[in-house]
XYZ file of C-alpha atoms in Angstrom:
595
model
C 20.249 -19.062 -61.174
C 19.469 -15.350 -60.920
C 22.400 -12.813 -60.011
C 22.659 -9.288 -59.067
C 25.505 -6.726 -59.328
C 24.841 -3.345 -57.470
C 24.708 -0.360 -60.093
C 27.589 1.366 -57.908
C 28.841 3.303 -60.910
C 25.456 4.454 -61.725
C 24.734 5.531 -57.854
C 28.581 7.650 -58.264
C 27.304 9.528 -61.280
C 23.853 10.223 -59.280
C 25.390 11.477 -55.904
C 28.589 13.267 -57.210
C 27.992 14.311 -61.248
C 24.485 15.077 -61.524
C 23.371 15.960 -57.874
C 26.944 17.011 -56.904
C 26.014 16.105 -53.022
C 29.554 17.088 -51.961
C 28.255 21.267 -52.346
C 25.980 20.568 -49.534
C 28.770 20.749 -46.902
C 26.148 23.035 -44.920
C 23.775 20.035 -44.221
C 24.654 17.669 -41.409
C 26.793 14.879 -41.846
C 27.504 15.926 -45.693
C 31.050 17.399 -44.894
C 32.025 14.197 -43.684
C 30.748 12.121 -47.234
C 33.040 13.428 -49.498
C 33.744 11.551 -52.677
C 36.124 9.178 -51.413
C 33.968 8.093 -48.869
C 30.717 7.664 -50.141
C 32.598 5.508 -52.946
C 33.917 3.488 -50.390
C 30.332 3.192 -48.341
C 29.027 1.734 -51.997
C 31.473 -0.789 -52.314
C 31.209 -2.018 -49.115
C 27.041 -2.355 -49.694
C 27.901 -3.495 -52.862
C 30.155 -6.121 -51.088
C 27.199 -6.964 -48.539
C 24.432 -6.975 -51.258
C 26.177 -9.454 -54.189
C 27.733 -11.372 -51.090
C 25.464 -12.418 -48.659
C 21.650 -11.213 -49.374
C 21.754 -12.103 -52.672
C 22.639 -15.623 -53.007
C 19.467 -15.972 -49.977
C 17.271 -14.421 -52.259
C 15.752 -18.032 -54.120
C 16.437 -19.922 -50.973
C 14.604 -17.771 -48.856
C 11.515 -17.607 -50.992
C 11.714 -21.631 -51.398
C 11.838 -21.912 -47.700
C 9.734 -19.152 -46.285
C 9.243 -18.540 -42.479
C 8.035 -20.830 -40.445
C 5.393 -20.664 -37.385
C 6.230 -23.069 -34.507
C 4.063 -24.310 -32.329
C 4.725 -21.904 -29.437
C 3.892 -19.054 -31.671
C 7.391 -18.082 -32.179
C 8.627 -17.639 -36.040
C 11.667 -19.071 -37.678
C 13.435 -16.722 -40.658
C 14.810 -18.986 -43.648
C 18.398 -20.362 -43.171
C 20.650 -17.838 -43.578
C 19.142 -15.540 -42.959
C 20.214 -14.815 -39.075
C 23.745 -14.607 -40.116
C 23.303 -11.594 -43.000
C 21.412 -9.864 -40.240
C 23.975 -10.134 -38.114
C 26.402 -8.886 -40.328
C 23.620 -6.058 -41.805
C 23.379 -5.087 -38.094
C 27.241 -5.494 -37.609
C 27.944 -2.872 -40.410
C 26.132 -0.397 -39.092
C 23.460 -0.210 -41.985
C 20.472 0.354 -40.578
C 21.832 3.761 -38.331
C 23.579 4.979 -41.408
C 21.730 8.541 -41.940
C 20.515 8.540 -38.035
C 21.745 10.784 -35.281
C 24.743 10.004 -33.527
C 22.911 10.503 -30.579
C 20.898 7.791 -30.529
C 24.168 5.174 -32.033
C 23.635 6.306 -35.971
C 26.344 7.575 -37.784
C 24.584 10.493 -39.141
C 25.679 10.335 -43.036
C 23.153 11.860 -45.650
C 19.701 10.322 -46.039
C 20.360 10.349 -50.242
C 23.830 7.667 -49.413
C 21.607 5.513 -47.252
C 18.763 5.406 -50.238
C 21.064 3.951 -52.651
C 22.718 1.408 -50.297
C 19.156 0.665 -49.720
C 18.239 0.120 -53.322
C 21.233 -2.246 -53.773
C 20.076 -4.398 -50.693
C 16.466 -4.268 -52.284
C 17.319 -5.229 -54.833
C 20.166 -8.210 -53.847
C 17.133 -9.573 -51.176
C 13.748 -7.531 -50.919
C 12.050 -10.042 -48.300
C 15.310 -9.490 -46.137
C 15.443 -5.435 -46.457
C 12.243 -5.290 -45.260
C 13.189 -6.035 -41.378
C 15.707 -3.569 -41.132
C 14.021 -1.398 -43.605
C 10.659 -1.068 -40.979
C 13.241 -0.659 -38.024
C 14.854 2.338 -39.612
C 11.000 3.500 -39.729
C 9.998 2.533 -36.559
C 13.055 4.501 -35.112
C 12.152 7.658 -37.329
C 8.615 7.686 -35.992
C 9.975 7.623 -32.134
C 12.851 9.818 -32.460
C 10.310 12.531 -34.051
C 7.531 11.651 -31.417
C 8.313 9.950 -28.946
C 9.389 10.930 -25.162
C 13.013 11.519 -24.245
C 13.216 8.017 -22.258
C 11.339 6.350 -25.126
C 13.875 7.631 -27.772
C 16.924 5.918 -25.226
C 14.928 3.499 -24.423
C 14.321 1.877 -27.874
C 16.279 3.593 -30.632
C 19.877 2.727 -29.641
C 18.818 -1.138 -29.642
C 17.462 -0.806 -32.746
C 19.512 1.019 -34.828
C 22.565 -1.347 -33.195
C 19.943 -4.095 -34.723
C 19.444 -5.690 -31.530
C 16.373 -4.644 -31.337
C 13.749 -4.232 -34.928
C 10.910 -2.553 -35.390
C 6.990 -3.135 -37.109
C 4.308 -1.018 -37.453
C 0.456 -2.154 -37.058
C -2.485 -0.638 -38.660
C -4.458 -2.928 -40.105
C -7.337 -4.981 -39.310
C -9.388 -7.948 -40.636
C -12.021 -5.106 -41.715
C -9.798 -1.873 -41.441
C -7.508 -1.282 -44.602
C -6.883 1.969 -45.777
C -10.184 3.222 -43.592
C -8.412 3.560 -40.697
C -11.252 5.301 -39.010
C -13.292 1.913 -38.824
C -10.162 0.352 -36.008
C -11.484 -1.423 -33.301
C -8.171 -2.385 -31.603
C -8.756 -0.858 -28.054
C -6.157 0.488 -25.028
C -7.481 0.562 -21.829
C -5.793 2.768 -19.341
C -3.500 1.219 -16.754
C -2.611 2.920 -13.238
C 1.009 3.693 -13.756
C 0.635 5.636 -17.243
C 1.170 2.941 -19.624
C -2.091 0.998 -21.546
C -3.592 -2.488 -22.152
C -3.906 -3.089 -26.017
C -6.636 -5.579 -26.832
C -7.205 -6.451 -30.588
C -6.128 -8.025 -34.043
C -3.784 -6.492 -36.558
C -2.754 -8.121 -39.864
C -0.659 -7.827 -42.849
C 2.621 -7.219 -40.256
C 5.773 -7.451 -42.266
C 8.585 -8.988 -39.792
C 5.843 -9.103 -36.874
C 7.583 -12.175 -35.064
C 11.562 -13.950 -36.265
C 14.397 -15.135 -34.288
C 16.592 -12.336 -35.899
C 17.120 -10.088 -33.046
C 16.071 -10.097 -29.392
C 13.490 -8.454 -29.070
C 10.532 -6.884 -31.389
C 9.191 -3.515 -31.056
C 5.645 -2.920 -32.479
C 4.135 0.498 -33.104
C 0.332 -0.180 -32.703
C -2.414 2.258 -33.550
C -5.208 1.942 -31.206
C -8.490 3.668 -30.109
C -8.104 4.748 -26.040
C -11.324 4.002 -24.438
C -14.013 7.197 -24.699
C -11.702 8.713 -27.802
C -13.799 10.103 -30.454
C -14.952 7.254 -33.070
C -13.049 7.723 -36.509
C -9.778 8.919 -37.233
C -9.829 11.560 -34.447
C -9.878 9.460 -32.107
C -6.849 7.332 -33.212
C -3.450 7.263 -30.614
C 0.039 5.157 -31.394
C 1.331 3.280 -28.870
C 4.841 1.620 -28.406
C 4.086 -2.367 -27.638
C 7.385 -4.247 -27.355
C 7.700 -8.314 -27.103
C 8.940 -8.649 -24.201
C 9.035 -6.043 -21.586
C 11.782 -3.624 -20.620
C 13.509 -4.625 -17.384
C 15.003 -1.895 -14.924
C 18.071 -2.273 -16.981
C 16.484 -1.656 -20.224
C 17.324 -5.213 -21.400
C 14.182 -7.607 -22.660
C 12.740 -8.971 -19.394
C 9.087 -10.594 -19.429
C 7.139 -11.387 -22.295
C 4.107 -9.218 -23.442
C 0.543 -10.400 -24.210
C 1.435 -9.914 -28.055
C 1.522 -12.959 -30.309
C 1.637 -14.368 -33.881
C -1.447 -15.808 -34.673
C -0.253 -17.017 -37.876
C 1.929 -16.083 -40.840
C -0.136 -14.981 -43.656
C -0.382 -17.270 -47.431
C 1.174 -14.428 -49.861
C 1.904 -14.219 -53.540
C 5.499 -13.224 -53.032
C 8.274 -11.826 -50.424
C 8.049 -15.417 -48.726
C 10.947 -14.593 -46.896
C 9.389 -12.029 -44.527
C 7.269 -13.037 -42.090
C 3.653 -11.600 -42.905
C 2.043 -12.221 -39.111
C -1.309 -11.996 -37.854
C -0.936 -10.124 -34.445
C -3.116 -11.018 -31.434
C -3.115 -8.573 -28.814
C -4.404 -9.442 -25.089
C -4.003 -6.687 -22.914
C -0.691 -6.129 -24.486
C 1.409 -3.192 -22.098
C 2.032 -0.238 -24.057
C 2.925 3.189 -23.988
C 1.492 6.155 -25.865
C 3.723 7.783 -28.329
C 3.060 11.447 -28.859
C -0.363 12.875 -28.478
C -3.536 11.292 -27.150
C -5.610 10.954 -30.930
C -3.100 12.258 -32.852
C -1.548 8.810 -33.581
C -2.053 8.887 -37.046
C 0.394 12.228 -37.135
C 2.830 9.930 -35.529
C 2.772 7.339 -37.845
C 2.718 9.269 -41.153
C 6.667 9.672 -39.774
C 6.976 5.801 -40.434
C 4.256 5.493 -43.391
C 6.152 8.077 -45.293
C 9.507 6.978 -45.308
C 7.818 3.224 -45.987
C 6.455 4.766 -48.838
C 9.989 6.178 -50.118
C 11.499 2.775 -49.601
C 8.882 0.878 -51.193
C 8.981 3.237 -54.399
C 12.456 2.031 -53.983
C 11.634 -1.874 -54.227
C 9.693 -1.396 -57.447
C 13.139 0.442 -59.110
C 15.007 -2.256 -57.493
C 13.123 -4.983 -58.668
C 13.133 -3.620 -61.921
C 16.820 -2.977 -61.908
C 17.530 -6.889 -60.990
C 15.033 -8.028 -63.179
C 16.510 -5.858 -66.207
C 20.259 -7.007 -65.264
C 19.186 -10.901 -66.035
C 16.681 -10.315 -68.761
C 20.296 -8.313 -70.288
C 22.335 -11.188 -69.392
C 20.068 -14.125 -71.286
C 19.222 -11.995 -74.319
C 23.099 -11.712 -74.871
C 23.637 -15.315 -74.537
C 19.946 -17.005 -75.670
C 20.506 -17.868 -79.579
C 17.143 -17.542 -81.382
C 16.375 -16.816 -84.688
C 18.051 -14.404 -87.122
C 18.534 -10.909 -87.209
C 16.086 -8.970 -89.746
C 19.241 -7.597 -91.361
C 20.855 -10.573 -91.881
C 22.386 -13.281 -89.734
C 25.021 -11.696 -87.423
C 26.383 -15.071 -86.214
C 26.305 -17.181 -89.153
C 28.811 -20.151 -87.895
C 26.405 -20.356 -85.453
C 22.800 -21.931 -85.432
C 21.131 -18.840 -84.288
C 21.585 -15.232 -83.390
C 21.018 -13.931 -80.090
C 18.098 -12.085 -79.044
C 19.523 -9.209 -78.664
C 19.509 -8.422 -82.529
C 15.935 -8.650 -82.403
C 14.087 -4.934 -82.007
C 11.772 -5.363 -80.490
C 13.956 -7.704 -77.575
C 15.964 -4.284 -77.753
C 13.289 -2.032 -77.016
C 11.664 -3.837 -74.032
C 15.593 -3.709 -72.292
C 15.637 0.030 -73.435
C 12.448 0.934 -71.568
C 13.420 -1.107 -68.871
C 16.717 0.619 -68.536
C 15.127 4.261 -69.201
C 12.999 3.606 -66.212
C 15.383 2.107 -63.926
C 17.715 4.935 -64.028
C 15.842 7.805 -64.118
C 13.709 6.244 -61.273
C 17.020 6.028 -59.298
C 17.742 9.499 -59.897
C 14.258 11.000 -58.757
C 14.571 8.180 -55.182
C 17.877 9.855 -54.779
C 16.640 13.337 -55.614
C 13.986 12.641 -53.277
C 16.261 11.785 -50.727
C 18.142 14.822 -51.139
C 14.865 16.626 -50.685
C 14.446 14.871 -47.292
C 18.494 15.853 -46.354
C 17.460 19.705 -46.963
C 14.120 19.411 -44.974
C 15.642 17.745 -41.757
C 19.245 19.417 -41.769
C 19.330 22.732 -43.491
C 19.925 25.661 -41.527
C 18.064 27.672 -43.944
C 14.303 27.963 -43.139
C 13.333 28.678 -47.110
C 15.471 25.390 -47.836
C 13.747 23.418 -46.034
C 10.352 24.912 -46.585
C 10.756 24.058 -50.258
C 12.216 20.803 -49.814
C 9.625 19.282 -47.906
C 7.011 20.861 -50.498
C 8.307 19.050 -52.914
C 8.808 15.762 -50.898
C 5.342 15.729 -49.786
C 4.313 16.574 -53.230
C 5.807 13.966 -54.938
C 6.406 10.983 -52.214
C 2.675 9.616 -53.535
C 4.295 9.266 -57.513
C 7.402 7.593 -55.938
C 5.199 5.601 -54.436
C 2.608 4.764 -56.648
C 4.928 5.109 -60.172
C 7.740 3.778 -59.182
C 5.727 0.353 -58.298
C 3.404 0.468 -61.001
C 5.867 0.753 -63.400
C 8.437 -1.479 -61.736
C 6.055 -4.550 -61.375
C 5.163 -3.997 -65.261
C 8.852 -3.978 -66.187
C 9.206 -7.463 -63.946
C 6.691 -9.134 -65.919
C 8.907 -7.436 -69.189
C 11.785 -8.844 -68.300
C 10.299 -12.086 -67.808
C 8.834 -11.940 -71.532
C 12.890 -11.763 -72.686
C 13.137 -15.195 -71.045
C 10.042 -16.606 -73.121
C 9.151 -19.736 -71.486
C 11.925 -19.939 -68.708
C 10.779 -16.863 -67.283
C 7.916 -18.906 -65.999
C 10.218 -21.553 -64.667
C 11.350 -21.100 -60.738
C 15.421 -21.773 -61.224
C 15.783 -18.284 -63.687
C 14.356 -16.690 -60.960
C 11.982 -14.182 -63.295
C 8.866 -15.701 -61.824
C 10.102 -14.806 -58.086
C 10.742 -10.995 -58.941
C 7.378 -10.635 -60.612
C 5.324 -12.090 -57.666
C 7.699 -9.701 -54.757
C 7.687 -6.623 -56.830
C 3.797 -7.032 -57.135
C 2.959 -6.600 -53.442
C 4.969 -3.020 -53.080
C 2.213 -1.433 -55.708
C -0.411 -2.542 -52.963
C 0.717 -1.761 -49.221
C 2.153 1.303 -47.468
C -1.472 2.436 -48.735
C -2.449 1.003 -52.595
C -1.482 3.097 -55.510
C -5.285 4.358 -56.487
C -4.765 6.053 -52.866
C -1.394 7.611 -53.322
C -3.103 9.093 -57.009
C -6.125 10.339 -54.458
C -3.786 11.945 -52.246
C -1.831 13.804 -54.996
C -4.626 15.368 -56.329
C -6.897 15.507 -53.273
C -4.845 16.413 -50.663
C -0.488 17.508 -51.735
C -2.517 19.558 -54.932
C -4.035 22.059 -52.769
C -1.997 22.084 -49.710
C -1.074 25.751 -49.034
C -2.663 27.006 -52.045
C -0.739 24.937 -54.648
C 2.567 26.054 -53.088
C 4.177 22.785 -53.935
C 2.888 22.185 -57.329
C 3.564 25.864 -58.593
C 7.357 25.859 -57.341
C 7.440 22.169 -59.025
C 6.652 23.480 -62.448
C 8.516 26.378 -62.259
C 11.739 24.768 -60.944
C 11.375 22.864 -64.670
C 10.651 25.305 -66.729
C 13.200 27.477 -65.151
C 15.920 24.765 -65.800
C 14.640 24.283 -69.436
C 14.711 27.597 -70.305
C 18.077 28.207 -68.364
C 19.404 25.348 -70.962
C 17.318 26.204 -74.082
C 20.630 27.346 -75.855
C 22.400 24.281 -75.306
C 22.575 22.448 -78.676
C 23.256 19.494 -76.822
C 20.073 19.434 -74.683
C 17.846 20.908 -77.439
C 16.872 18.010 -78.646
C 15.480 16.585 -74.698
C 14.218 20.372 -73.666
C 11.759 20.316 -76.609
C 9.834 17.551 -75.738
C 10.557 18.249 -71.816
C 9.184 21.454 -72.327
C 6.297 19.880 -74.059
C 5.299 17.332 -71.506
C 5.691 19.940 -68.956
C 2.939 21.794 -70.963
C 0.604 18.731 -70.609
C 0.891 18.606 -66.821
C 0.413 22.514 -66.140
C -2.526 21.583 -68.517
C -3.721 18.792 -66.243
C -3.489 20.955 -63.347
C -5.309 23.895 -64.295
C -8.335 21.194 -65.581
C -8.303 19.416 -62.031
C -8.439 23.258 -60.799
C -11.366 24.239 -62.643
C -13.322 20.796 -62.626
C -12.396 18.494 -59.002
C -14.096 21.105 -57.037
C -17.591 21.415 -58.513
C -17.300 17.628 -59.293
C -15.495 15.410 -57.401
C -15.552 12.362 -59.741
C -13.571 14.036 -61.973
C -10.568 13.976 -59.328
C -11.296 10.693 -58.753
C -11.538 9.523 -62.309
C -8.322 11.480 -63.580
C -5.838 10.709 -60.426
C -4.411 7.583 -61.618
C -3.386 9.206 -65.035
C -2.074 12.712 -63.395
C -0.008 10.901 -61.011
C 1.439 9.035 -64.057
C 1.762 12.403 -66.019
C 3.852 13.771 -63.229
C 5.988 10.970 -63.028
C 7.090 11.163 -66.699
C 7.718 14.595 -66.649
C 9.634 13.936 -63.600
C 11.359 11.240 -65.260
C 12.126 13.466 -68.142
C 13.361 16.255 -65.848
C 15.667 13.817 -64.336
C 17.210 12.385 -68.028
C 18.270 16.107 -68.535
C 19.837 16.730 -65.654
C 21.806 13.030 -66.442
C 22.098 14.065 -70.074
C 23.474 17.417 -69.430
C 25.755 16.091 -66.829
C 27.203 13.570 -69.450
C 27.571 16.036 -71.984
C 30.172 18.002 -69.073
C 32.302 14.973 -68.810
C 35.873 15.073 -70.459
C 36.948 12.266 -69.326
C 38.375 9.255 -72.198
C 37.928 6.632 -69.828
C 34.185 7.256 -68.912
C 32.992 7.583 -72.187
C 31.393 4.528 -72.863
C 29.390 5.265 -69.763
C 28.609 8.763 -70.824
C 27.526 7.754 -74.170
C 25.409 5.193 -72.700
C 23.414 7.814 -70.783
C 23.067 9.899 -73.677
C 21.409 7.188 -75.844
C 19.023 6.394 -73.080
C 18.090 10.165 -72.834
C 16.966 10.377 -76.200
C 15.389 7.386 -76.365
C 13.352 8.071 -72.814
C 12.287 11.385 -74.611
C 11.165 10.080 -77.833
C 9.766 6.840 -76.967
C 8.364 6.684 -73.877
C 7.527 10.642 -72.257
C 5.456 11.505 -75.462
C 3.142 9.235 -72.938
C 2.573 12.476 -71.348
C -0.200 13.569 -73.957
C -2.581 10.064 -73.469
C -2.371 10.566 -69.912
C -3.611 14.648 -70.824
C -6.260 12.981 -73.020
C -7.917 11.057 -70.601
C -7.755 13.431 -67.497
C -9.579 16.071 -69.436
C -12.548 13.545 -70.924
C -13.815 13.911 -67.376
C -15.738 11.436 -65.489
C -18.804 11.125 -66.780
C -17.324 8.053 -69.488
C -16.269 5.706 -65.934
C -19.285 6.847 -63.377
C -22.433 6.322 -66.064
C -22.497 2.602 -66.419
C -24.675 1.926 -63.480
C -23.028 -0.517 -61.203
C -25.178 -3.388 -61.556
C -24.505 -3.635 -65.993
C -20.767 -4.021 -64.517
């Protein structure tokens, strides 16, 4: 049976040693998470995580959800009682305004609780984790009554939250919607149409079920101008705000998936479902980007977080599976065997594993501290800069952190040989959910497109420009360090490659589009590793500070990872150069129909 133990010493060193989030007393809520507390907000997740989501975790993918014949959905058993308690806790409100019932704590604490309930349960943490975005999306454009109307229910958990954009022909070309809303006398809209793919679109784990529905309003321009979001909620509102009648929404059916059984995956048939318009008439897709973005954060999460429980029991059976004999010389010789852990190359899958999984924490925490500065700083250059940088790089959490978690899934299920194939070691299961997170909240050969067609460019490169200069400003800050030396060289070097890359998409996207297209894949992979390697110095150089005798195991661990990130894995940085600047004329010749 699989198992899972949240990395809450690795999430202390993050928040207090290397991103020291106790200095930011001038943001919101950060005065009152000083060390002592955010410590004691891990262990409780911790508590939650190991507890109660993960033992549903196999159970919940055996059993699935399950469509009854009134249309109404049934979670796996279980699974009613952790939300409950998830609710209970006070989870999902954790970084949200007071106001509106959260309890306004930094965004960066409630990222790596998230990552540990990911990662203990990912079909579970994905109906509180699309409440939390439904909520962001209303509290940002909503009306005053819609905000307490809906938010307090739902961040108390009696209430969750989907959003619906797609359609049977409508994926990321969200122009081509049909789903219509027709205009009702009293202000509010009949939505008519068919939506798909809806993660936690209809359960029996809270009350009621809030939807947030593009649609096209009758007459609107055709394409994505004439797109408006609309708040569609099961059952309606009474005069008390408490769920009265039921809406014309329905599941059609819960969709056949490769993995994440445990969340219900609906087909949603609208009938002149009652609705009201959130924000501006055709500017829904603003609206959403609210909730697409911070899906996009969290689901860069679930590919470190299935990597991280993936890599803690591919660790566990290669210390305890005996198979053949170490190169060296047998290491266990009153035993039969030795245990794969002797063998290198056993070694250096874990160690790639492991160099990913923590410096992908580190950037989906730095990221998150990004998001604290652009929401809550008082300073109007502070937050300027931090939301560069998190628009800028939200696309390579997105698209890196999947891609690369979903490969080191299948890794970790090569260290179990044949049993990683088998159901009960659980290998197989993390493969097929971490495999779905590279594909929705908009596929990963989009989020490459958007880097380099659209967060590239914005404001003249703004972004991009303070991005390289904030590392080459901290490597040459550090450059006398003999301690860092021997990361800042090839840092330094990688860094070269992607100012490279950058300069060629410059001179050669605009005349010739293709080559854009061709090279965004590998660029958003270049910038990844170098962000990756940015984030190993900063760990590095934070271990190097600590004194303490009792931490330095720990310490020395990070320091052997560091080096082994930079020498192994981020000289990756010059392929990914190499094929950017061969252009597109070696993927765009072979006429289509020699394919």
């Amino acid at each position: 049976m699989p198992s899972f133990k949240a990395p809450v010493a690795d999430s202390l060193f993050l928040l207090n040693d290397v991103f020291r989030m106790h200095e930011h007393g001038n943001l919101a809520g950060f005065a009152e998470s000083s060390p002592d507390i955010v410590a004691a907000v891990l262990e409780e997740a911790a508590k939650l995580a190991e507890e109660q989501l993960q033992p549903l975790n196999l159970s919940g993918d055996q059993e699935g959800c399950r469509r009854n014949d009134d249309g109404s959905v049934t979670a796996p058993k279980g699974f009613k009682a952790a939300f409950d308690a998830y609710a209970g806790g006070g989870w999902i409100g954790l970084a949200f305004d007071p106001e509106y019932g959260g309890q306004g704590l930094p965004y960066a604490l409630s990222a790596a609780v998230g990552e540990y309930f990911i990662a203990a349960n990912m079909a579970f943490s994905m109906y509180p984790g699309l409440t939390a975005g439904a909520v962001a999306a209303l509290l940002t454009h909503g009306s005053e009554e819609q905000k307490q109307l809906y938010a307090p229910k739902m961040l108390e958990g009696r209430w969750t939250g989907t959003m619906n954009l797609t359609e049977p022909h409508c994926g990321t070309d969200l122009g081509l919607l049909k789903t219509k809303a027709a205009r009702r006398e009293d202000g509010s809209f009949a939505l008519t149409g068919q939506k798909i793919f809806i993660s936690a679109g209809e359960h029996d784990l809270a009350e009621n079920i809030v939807h947030l529905v593009l649609a096209r309003i009758e007459g609107a321009p055709a394409g994505v101008k004439g797109i408006s979001l609309f708040v569609v909620p099961k059952f309606l509102p009474d005069a008390d705000g408490n769920p009265g009648a039921k809406n014309a929404v329905s599941c059609g059916s819960i969709e056949h998936k490769m993995g994440i059984h445990a969340n219900s995956t609906c087909v949603m048939n609208y009938d002149g479902a009652v609705g009201w318009l959130v924000g501006e008439e055709n500017r829904g897709l603003n609206a959403m980007f609210v909730m697409m973005n911070e899906a996009r954060l969290m689901v860069g999460l679930q590919g470190q977080a299935q990597s991280e429980v993936a890599y803690q029991n591919a660790l566990a059976y290669a210390r305890d599976r005996l198979q053949g004999r170490a190169l060296t010389g047998a290491k266990n010789p009153e035993k039969p065997a030795d245990p794969l852990m002797v063998h290198p190359d056993i070694r250096r899958t874990l160690l790639e594993i492991r160099a990913f999984n923590e410096a992908g924490r580190a950037l989906a925490y730095w990221a998150a501290l990004q998001s604290d500065i652009a929401h809550r700083s008082p300073d109007a250059k502070a937050r300027e800069k931090a939301s560069d940088m998190l628009a800028l790089l939200t696309p390579v959490i997105k698209g890196v952190l999947t891609d690369r978690g979903f490969d080191n899934c299948v890794k970790a299920q090569q260290v179990f040989g044949g049993h990683g194939y088998i159901v009960e070691w659980g290998m197989e299961q993390f493969v097929r959910d971490a495999r779905i997170a590279m594909i929705y909240e908009g596929a990963n050969g989009i989020q490459a497109l958007d880097l380099v067609g659209r967060k590239l460019p914005a404001n003249g490169g703004r972004a991009i420009m303070a991005l390289l200069g904030e590392i080459g400003a901290y490597a040459k800050a550090h450059d006398t360090d003999e301690n860092l030396k021997p990361l800042l060289a090839p840092l330094s070097a990688s860094l070269g490659h992607l100012q490279q890359a950058t300069l060629w998409l410059m001179q050669n996207a605009m005349a010739a589009p293709d080559n854009a297209g061709a090279a965004a894949t590998d660029y958003m992979h270049l910038m990844g590793l170098v962000m990756f390697g940015y984030m190993w110095a900063q760990m590095a150089q934070a271990a190097h500070a600590d004194a303490d005798p009792g931490r330095a195991d720990f310490m020395n661990a990070k320091k052997a990872c560091a080096a082994f990130y930079v020498q192994r894995i981020l000289p990756e940085t010059a392929l990914r150069l190499a094929r950017i600047t061969s252009g597109a004329a070696n993927v765009m010749s072979l006429p289509a129909d020699l394919f």
